[in-house]
Short mmCIF file of C-alpha atoms and ligand atoms in Angstrom, two decimals:
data_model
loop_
_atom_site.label_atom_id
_atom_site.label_comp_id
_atom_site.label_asym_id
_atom_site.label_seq_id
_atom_site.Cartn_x
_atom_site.Cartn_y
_atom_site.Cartn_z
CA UNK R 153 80.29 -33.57 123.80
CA UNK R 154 81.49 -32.84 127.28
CA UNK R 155 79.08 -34.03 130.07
CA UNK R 156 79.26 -33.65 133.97
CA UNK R 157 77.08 -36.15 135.61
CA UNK R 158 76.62 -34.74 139.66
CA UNK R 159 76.25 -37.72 141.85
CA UNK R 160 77.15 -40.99 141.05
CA UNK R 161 74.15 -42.75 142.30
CA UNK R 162 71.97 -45.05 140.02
CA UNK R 163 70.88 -42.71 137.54
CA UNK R 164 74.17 -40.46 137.55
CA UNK R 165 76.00 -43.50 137.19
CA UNK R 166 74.52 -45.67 134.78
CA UNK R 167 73.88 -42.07 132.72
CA UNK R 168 77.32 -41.26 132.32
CA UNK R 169 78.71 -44.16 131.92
CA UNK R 170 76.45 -44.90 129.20
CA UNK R 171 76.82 -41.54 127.64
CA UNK R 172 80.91 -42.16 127.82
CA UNK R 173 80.08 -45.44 125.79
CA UNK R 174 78.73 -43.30 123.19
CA UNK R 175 81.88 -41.46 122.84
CA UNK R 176 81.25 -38.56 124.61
CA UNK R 177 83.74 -37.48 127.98
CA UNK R 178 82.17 -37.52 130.93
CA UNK R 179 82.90 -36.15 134.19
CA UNK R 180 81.56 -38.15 137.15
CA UNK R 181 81.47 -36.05 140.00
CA UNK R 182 80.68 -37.17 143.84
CA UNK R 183 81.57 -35.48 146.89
CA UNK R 184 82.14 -39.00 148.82
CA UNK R 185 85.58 -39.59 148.41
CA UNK R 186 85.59 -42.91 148.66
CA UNK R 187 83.27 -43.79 146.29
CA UNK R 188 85.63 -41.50 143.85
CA UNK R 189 88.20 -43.88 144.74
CA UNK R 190 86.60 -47.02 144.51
CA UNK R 191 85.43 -45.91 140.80
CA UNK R 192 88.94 -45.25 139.85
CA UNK R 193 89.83 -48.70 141.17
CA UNK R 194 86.94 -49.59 138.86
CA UNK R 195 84.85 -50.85 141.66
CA UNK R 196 81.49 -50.52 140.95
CA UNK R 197 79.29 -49.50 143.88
CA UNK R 198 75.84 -50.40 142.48
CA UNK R 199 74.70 -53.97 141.67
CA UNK R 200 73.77 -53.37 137.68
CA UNK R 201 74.47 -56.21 135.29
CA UNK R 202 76.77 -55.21 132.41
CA UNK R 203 77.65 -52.04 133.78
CA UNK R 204 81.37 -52.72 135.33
CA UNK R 205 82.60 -53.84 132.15
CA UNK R 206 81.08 -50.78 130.03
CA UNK R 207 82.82 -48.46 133.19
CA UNK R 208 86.14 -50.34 132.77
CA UNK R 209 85.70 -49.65 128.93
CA UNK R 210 85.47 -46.24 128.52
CA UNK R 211 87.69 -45.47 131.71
CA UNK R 212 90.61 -46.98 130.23
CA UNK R 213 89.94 -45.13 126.76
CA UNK R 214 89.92 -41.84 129.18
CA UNK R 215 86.72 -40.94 128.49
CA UNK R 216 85.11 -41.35 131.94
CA UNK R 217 86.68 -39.31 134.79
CA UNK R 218 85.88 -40.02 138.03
CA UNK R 219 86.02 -36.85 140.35
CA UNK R 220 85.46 -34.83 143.65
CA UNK R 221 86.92 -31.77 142.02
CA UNK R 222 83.18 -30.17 140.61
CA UNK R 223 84.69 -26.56 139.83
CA UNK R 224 86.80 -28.24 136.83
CA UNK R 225 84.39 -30.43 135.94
CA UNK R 226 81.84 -28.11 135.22
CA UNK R 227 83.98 -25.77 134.16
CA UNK R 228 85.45 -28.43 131.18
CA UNK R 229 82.23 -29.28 130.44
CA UNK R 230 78.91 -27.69 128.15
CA UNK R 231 76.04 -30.07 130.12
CA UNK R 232 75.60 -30.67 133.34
CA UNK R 233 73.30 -33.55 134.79
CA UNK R 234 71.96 -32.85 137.86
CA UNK R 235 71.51 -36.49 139.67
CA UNK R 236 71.61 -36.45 142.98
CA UNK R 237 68.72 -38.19 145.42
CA UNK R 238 65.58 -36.74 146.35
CA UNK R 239 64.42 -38.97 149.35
CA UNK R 240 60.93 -38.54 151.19
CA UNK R 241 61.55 -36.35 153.85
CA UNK R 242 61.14 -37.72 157.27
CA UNK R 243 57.66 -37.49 158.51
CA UNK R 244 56.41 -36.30 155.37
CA UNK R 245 55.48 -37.40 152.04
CA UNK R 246 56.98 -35.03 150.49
CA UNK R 247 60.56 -35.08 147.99
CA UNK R 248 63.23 -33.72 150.00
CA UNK R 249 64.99 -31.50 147.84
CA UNK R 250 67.68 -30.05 149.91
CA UNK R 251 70.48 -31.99 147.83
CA UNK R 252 69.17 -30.41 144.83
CA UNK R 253 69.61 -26.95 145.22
CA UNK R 254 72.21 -26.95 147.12
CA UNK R 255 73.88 -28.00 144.16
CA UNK R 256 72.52 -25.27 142.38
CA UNK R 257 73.89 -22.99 144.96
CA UNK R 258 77.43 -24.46 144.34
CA UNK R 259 76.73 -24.35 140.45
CA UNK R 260 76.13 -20.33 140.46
CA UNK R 261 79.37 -19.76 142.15
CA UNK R 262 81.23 -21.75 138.99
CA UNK R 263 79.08 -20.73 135.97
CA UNK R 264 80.85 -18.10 133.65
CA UNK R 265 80.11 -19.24 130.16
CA UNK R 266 76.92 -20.92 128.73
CA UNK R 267 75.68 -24.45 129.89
CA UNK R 268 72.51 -26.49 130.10
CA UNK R 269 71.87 -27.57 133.03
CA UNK R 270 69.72 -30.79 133.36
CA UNK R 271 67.47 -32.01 136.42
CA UNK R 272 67.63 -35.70 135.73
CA UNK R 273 66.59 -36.37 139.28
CA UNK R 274 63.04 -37.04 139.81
CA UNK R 275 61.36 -34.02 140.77
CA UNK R 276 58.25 -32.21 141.92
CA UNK R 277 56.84 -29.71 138.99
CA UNK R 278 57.80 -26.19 139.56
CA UNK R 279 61.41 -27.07 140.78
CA UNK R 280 62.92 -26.54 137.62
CA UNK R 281 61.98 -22.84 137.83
CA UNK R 282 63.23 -22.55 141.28
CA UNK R 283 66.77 -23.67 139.95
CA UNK R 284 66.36 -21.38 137.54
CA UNK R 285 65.61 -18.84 140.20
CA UNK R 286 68.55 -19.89 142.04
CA UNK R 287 70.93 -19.84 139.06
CA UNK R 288 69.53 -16.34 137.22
CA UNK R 289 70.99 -14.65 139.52
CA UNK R 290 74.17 -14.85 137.51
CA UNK R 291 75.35 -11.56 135.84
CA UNK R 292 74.30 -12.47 132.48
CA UNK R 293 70.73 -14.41 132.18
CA UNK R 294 71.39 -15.91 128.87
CA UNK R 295 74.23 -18.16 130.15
CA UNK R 296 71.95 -20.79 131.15
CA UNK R 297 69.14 -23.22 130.55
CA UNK R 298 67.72 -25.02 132.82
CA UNK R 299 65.72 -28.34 131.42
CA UNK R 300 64.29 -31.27 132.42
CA UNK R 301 65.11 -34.76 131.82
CA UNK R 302 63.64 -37.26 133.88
CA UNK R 303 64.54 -41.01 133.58
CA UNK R 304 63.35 -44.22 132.94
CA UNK R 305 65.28 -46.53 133.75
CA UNK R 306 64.97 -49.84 135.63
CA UNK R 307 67.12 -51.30 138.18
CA UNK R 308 68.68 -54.77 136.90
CA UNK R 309 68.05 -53.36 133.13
CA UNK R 310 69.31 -49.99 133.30
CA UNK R 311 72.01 -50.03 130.34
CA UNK R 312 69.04 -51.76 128.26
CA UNK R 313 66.63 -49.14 129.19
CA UNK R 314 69.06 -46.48 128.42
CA UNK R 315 70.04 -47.72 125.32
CA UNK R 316 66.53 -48.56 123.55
CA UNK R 317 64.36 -45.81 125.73
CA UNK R 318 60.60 -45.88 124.76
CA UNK R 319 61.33 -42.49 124.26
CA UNK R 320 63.11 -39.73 125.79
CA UNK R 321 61.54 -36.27 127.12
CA UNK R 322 63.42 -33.16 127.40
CA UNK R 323 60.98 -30.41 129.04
CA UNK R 324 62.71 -27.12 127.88
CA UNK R 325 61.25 -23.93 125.70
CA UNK R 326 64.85 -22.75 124.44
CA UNK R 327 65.38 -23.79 121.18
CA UNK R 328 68.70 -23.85 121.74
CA UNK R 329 68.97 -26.43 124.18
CA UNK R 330 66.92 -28.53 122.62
CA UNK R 331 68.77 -28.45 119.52
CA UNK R 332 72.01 -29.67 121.63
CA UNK R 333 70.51 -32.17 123.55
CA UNK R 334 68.96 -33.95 120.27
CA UNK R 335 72.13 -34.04 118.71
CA UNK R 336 73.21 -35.93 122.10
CA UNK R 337 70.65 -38.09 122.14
CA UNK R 338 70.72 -38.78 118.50
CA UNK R 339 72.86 -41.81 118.74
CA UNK R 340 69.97 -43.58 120.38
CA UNK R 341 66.71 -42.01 119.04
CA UNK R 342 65.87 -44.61 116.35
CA UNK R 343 62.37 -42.68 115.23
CA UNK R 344 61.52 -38.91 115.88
CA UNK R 345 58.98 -39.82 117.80
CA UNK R 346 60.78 -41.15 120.85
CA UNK R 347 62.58 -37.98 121.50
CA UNK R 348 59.71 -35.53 122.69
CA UNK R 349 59.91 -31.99 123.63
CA UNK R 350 57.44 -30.77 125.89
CA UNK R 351 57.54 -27.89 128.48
CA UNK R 352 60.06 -28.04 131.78
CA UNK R 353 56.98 -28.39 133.66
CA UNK R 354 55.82 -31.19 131.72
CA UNK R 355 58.98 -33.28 131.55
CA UNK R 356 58.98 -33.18 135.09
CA UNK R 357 54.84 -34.19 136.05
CA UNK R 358 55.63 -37.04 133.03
CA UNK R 359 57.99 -38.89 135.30
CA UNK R 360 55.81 -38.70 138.85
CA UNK R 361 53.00 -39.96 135.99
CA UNK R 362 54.75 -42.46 134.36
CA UNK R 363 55.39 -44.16 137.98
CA UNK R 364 52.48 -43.70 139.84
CA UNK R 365 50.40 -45.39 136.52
CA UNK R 366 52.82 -48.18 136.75
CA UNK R 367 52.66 -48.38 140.41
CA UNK R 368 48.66 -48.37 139.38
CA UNK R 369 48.42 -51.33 137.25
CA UNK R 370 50.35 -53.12 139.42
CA UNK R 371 48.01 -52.53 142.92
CA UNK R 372 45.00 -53.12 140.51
CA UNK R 373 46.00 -56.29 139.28
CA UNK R 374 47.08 -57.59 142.62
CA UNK R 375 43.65 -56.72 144.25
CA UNK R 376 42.37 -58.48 141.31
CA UNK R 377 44.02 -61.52 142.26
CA UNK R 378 42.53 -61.19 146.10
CA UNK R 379 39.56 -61.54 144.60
CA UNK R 380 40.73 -64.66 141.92
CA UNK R 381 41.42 -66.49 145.12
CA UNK R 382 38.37 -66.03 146.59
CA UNK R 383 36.38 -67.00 143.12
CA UNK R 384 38.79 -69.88 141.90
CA UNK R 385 40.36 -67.83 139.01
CA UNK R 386 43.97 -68.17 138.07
CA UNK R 387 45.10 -64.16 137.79
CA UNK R 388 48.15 -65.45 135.06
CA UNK R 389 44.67 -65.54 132.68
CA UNK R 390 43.27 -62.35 133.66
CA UNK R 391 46.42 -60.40 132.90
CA UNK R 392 46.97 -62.05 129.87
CA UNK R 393 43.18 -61.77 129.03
CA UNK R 394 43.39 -58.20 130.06
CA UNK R 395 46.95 -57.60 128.83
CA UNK R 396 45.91 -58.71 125.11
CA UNK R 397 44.15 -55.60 124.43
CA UNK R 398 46.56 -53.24 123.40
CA UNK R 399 44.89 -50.24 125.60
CA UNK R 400 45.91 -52.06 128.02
CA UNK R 401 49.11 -53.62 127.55
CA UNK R 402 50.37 -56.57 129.05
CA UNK R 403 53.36 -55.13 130.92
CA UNK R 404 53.46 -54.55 135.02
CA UNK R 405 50.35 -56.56 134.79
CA UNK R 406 52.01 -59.67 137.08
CA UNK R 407 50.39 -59.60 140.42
CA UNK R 408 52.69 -60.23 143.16
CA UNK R 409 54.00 -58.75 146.59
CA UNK R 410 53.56 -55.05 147.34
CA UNK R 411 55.61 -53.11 144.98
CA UNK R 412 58.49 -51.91 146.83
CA UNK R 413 62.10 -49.96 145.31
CA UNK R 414 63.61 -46.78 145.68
CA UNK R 415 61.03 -45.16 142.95
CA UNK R 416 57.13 -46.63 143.26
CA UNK R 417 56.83 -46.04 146.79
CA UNK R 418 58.64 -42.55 146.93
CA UNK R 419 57.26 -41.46 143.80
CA UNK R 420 53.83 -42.11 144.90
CA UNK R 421 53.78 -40.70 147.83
CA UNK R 422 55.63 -37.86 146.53
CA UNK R 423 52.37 -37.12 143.79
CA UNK R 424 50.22 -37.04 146.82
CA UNK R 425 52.14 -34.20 148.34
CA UNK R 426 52.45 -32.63 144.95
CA UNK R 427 48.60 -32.32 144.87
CA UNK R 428 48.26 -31.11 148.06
CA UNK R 429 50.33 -28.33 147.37
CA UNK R 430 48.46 -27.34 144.11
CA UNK R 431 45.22 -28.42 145.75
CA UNK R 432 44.13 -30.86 143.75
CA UNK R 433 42.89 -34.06 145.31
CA UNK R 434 44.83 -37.84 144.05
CA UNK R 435 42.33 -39.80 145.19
CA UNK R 436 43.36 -42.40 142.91
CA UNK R 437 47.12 -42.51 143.91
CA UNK R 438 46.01 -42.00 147.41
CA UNK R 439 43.86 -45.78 147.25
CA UNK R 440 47.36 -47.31 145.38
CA UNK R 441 49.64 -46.18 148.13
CA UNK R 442 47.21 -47.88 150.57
CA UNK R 443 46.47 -50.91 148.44
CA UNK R 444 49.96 -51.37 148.69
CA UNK R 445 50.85 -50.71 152.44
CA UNK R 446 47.65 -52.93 153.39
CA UNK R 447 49.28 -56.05 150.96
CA UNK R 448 52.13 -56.19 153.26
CA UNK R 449 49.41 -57.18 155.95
CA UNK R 450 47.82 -59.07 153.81
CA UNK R 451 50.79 -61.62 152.45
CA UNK R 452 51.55 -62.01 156.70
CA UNK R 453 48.14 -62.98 157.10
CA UNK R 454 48.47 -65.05 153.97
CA UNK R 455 51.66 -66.92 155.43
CA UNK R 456 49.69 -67.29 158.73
CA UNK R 457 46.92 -69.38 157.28
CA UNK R 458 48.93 -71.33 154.92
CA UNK R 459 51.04 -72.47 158.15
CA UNK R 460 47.68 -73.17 160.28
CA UNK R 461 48.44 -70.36 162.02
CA UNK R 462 51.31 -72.16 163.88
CA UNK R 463 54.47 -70.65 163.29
CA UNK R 464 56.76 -71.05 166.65
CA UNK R 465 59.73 -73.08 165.37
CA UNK R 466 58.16 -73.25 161.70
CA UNK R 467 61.31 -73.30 159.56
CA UNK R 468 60.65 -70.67 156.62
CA UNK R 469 62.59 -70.53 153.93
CA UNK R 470 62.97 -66.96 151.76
CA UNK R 471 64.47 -67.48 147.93
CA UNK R 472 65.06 -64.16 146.94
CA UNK R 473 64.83 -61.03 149.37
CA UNK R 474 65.49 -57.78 147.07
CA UNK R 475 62.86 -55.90 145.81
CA UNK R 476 62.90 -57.34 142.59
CA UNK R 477 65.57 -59.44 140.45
CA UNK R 478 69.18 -58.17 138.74
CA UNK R 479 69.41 -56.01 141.85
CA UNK R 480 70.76 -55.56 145.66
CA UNK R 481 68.13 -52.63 146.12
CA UNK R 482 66.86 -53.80 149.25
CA UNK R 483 64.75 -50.45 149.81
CA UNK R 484 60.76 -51.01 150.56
CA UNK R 485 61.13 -54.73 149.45
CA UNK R 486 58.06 -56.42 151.03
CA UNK R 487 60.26 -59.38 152.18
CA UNK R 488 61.58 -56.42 155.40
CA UNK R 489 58.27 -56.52 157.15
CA UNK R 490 57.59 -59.82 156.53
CA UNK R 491 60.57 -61.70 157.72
CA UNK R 492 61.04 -59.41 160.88
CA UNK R 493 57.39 -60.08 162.01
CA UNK R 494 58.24 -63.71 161.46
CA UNK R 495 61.25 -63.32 163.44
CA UNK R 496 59.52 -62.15 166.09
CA UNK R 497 57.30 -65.11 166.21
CA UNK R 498 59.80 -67.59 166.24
CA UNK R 499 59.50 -69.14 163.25
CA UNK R 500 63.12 -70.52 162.18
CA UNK R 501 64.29 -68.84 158.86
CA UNK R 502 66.96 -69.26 156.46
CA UNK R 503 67.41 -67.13 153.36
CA UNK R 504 69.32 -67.14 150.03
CA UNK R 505 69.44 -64.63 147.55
CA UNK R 506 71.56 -64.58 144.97
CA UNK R 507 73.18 -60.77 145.59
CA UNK R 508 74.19 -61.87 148.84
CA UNK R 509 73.22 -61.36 152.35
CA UNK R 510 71.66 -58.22 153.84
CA UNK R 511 72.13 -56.01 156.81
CA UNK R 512 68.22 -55.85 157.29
CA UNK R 513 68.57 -58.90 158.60
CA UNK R 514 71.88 -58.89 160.37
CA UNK R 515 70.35 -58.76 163.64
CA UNK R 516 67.10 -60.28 164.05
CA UNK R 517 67.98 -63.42 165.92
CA UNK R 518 66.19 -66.38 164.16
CA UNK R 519 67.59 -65.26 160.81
CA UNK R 520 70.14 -66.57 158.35
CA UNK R 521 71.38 -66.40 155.28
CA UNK R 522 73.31 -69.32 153.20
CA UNK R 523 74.73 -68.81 150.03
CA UNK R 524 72.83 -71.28 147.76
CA UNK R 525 69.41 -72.65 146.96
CA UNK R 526 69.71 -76.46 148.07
CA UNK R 527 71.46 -75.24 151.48
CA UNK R 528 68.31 -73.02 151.96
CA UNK R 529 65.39 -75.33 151.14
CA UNK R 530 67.06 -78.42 153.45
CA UNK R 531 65.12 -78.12 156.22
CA UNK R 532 62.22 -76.22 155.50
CA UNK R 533 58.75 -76.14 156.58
CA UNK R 534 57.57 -73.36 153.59
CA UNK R 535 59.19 -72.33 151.08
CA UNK R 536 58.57 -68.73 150.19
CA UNK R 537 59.60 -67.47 146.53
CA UNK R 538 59.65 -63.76 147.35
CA UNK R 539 61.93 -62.86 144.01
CA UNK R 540 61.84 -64.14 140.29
CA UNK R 541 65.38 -64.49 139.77
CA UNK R 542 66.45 -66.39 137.35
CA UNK R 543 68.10 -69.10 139.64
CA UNK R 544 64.80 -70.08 141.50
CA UNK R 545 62.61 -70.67 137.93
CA UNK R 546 63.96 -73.97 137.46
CA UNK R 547 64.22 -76.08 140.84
CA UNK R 548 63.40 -79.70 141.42
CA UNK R 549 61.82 -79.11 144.91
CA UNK R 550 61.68 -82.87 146.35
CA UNK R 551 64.85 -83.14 145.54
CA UNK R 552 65.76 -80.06 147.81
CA UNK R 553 63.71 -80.53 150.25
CA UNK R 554 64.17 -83.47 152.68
CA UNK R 555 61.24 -83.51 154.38
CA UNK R 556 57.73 -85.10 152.91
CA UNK R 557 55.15 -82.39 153.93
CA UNK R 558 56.70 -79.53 153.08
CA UNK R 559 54.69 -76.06 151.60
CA UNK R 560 55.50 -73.62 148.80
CA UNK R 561 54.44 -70.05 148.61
CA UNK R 562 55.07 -68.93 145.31
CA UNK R 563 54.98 -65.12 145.55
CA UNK R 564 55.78 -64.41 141.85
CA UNK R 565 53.58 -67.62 139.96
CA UNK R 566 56.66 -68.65 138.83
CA UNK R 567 55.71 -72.72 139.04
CA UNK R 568 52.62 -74.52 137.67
CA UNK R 569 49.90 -74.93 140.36
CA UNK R 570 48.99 -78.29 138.47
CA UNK R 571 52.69 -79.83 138.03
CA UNK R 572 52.85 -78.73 141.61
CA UNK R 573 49.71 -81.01 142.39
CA UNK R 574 51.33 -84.08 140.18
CA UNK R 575 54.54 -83.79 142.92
CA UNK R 576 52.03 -83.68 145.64
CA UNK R 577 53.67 -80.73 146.75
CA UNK R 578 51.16 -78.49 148.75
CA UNK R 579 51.73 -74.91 146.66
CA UNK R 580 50.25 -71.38 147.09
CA UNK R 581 50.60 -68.68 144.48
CA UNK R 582 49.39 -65.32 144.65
CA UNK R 583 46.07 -65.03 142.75
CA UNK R 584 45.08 -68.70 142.02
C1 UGA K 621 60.90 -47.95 138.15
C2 UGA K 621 60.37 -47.69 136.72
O1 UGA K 621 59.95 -48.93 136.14
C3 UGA K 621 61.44 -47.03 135.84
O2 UGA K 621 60.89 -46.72 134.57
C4 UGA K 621 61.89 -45.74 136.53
O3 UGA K 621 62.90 -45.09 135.79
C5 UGA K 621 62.43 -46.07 137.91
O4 UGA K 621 61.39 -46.71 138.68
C6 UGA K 621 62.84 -44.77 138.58
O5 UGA K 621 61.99 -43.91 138.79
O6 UGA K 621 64.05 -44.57 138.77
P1 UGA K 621 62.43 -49.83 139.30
O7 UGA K 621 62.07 -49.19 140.60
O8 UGA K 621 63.86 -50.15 139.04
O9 UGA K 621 61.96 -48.90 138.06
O10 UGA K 621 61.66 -51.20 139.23
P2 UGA K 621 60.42 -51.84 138.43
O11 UGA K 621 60.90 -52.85 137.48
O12 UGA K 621 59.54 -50.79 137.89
O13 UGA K 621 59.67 -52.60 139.63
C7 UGA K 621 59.14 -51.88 140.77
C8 UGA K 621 58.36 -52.84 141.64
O14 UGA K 621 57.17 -53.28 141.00
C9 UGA K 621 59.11 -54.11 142.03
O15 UGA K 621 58.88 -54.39 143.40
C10 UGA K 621 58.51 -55.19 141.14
O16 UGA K 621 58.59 -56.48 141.67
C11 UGA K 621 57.06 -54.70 141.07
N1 UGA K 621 56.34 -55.19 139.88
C12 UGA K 621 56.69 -54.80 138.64
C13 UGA K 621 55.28 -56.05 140.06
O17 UGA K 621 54.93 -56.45 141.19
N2 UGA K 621 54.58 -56.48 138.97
C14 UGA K 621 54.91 -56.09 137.71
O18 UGA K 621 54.21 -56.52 136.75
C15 UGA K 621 55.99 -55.23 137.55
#
C-alpha cells in the first residue's frame, strides 16, 4: 500500500519506517528541512535501537521517501498518518492541538480522491470529529474517513512494540476503512483478537486510558514502597507478590523515581483537562499526577538524609540521567530537578550516561559529564543509579570507587541490598 506518515517525530518515524519494512512505500513527510535532509543522509534524528539500520534498509530498496513536498505525497498515497506532537499547552493542562489541525487545514486543500486519514497522535476524544469537521467540507463527503489509531509504543523498544503489538485499535464505523487498514495490519496481527475495532471515540479515550493506568500502577507501587521503608519490607517482594496474580500483572509494577517521558506526564495531565471539559471529576488521575510531582521532593529529601544533610562539596555521582534506558528522551526525567537543586547547593557532581551528555545540564556550574562509568564513580561521595541501563547492572563498585566510605543510592533496585552489606558498602534502594 501507499502510506504518508506527517511528521517524522517518534511515532511518525518509527511508524513508517516500520510499515516500509513490511513492504509497503512510505512517504515521510516533515516541514523541517533539515531533518528531511539529514534522513536522506540516513541520519537518524531519534535515539531508537535498531531503527537506523531498518531506515537504511528500506531507503535504499526505495521504499521510504523522505520529503517536505506534502501535496505529492498525499496525493501518491491512499493513507495518511497524521503524527505530529500534541504538547501541553503552556499554562494549561490541556493537549495543544494547534499542529493537528492545521494539518488538516493543509490536507483539505490537497484531497481530490478517497483516503483514510489516520490520527495516530495522541489525542483528546472528540478531536477526531473536529477533523472530520474540518475536512467535510470537501465537495464530495464520501472521499474521506477519518479514524483513529493511537499507539503504543515505547521509547528504547519501539520497533519491538510495533512489531508484536498487544493489539492494535482502529476506532472507525466505516466498514470500508476498516477493511483496508486490516489488510495493512495483517502482516503483524498474529490472532484476531489483537486487532480491535471500536468507535473513533473509543480508539482515542483507549490511549489517554491505557497511559494514565500505567502511569497508575506505577505511583501506587512507589507509595507502596514509602511505606516498605518505613515497615522494613523489601518492595521487589510486594510487586512480585502482587504481580503473581494475573489481575494484576507483574508489569510497570517496579517502584522507582517519578515517572517522567514525553507520554505519562502529558498524558495525565491531559485526562484531567479532558474531564473537566466533559465534567466529570478524575479524582484518581488527579492523586497520580500529584503522587508523582510530590516524589520528586521526596527522592531530594531522600538524598538529603542519606548525605546527613551535608551536601556543600559532597561529590555526587549520577549513572544514568534519561528518563528511562535505550533512550536520549531527556523530557520530565526526575534526574532535571534533582541535579539542579543539588547544583545549587554545592554539592560537586559528575555524570555519565551512556547516550551522551545533555544540554539540561550544560550550564549549571558544578556539573559534568564524563563519558564512562569508572571516570564517573572515581571520586565520589554517593553514587546515585538514576537509570537501569544495561551498562550500570553489572559494576564492581570498590573497584571504582577509590575512596573507603563511599554511599550508593540505587534508584532502580538494581543491586542486592545484602551483597551490598557483604562489601560493606553503605546502599539505599528505593523501597527496602
Ligand atoms: C509510554 C507507554 O508505555 C507506551 O505504551 C506509549 O505508547 C507511550 O508512552 C506513548 O504514549 O507514546 P514511554 O513513555 O516510552 O512509553 O516509556 P515507559 O516505558 O512507559 O516508561 C515511562 C516511565 O515510567 C519511565 O520514567 C519509566 O522509568 C517509568 N516506569 C516504568 C517505572 O518507574 N516503573 C515501571 O515499572 C515502568
Amino acid at each position: 500500500m501507499k502510506l504518508c506518515m506527517i511528521g517524522t517525530g517518534y511515532v511518525g518515524l518509527v511508524s513508517g519506517v516500520c510499515f516500509s519494512d513490511l513492504g509497503n512505500t512510505v512517504y515521510c513527510v516533515d516541514n523541517n528541512i533539515n531533518k528531511i535532509n539529514s534522513l536522506n543522509k540516513g541520519i537518524v534524528p531519534i535515539y531508537e535501537p535498531g531503527l537506523e539500520e531498518i531506515l537504511k534498509k528500506n531507503y535504499k530498496q526505495k521504499r521510504l521517501i523522505f520529503t517536505t513536498n506534502l501535496k505529492k505525497a498525499v496525493s501518491n498515497s491512499d493513507i495518511i498518518f497524521i503524527c505530529v506532537g500534541t504538547p501541553t499547552k503552556k499554562n494549561s493542562n490541556s493537549a495543544d492541538l494547534k499542529y493537528v489541525f492545521n494539518v488538516a487545514h493543509e490536507l483539505k486543500k490537497i484531497i481530490n480522491k478517497y483516503k483514510i486519514i489516520i490520527n495516530k497522535s495522541t489525542v483528546p476524544v472528540t478531536t477526531g470529529d473536529k477533523v472530520e469537521k474540518i475536512l467535510k467540507n470537501l465537495k464530495n463527503k464520501k472521499l474521506i474517513d477519518v479514524v483513529s489509531n493511537p499507539e503504543f509504543l515505547r521509547e528504547g523498544e519501539a520497533i519491538r512494540d510495533f512489531i508484536y503489538p498487544d493489539r492494535v485499535i482502529i476506532g472507525t464505523d466505516s466498514k470500508k476503512a476498516n477493511k483496508i487498514l486490516k489488510s495493512l495490519y495483517m502482516p503483524i496481527i498474529k490472532k484476531t483478537s489483537r486487532y480491535f475495532n471500536t468507535s473513533r471515540r473509543g480508539a482515542e479515550l483507549i490511549k489517554y486510558a491505557s497511559n494514565s493506568f500505567l502511569a497508575t500502577k506505577i505511583s501506587f507501587i512507589n507509595e507502596i514502597a514509602n511505606l516498605c521503608e518505613q515497615t522494613d519490607v523489601d518492595v521487589k517482594d510486594v510487586s512480585l507478590g502482587m504481580g503473581s496474580d494475573q489481575r494484576i500483572g507483574d508489569r510497570f509494577l517496579r517502584a522507582g523515581p517519578a515517572y517522567g517521558g514525553s507520554c505519562f506526564p502529558k498524558d495525565t495531565r491531559a485526562l484531567i483537562d479532558i474531564g473537566q471539559k466533559f465534567k466529570t471529576n478524575m479524582s484518581i488521575i488527579k492523586s497520580v499526577v500529584n503522587s508523582n510531582n510530590s516524589r520528586k521532593h521526596l527522592l531530594i529529601k531522600k538524598v538529603k538524609s542519606i548525605l546527613n544533610d551535608k551536601l556543600k562539596n559532597k561529590k555526587i555521582t549520577f549513572l544514568g540521567v534519561t528518563f528511562k534506558p535505550n533512550t536520549d528522551d531527556m523530557r520530565e526525567a526526575s534526574s532535571i530537578p534533582m541535579i539542579n537543586y543539588l547544583n545549587k547547593k554545592n554539592c560537586k557532581i559528575t555524570y555519565y550516561d551512556p547516550s551522551g551528555e545533555k544540554i539540561d545540564f550544560k550550564n549549571l556550574k558544578n556539573v559534568r559529564y564524563v563519558n564512562n562509568s569508572s571516570t564517573a564513580c572515581l571520586n565520589a561521595d554517593l553514587i546515585i543509579l538514576h537509570t537501569e541501563w544495561n551498562d550500570f547492572k553489572l559494576l564492581n563498585f570498590r573497584k571504582l570507587v577509590k575512596k573507603k566510605n563511599f554511599k550508593v543510592f540505587d534508584m532502580r533496585n538494581l543491586y542486592s541490598p545484602s551483597k551490598m552489606k557483604k562489601l560493606n558498602i553503605k546502599y539505599f534502594g528505593i523501597g527496602r
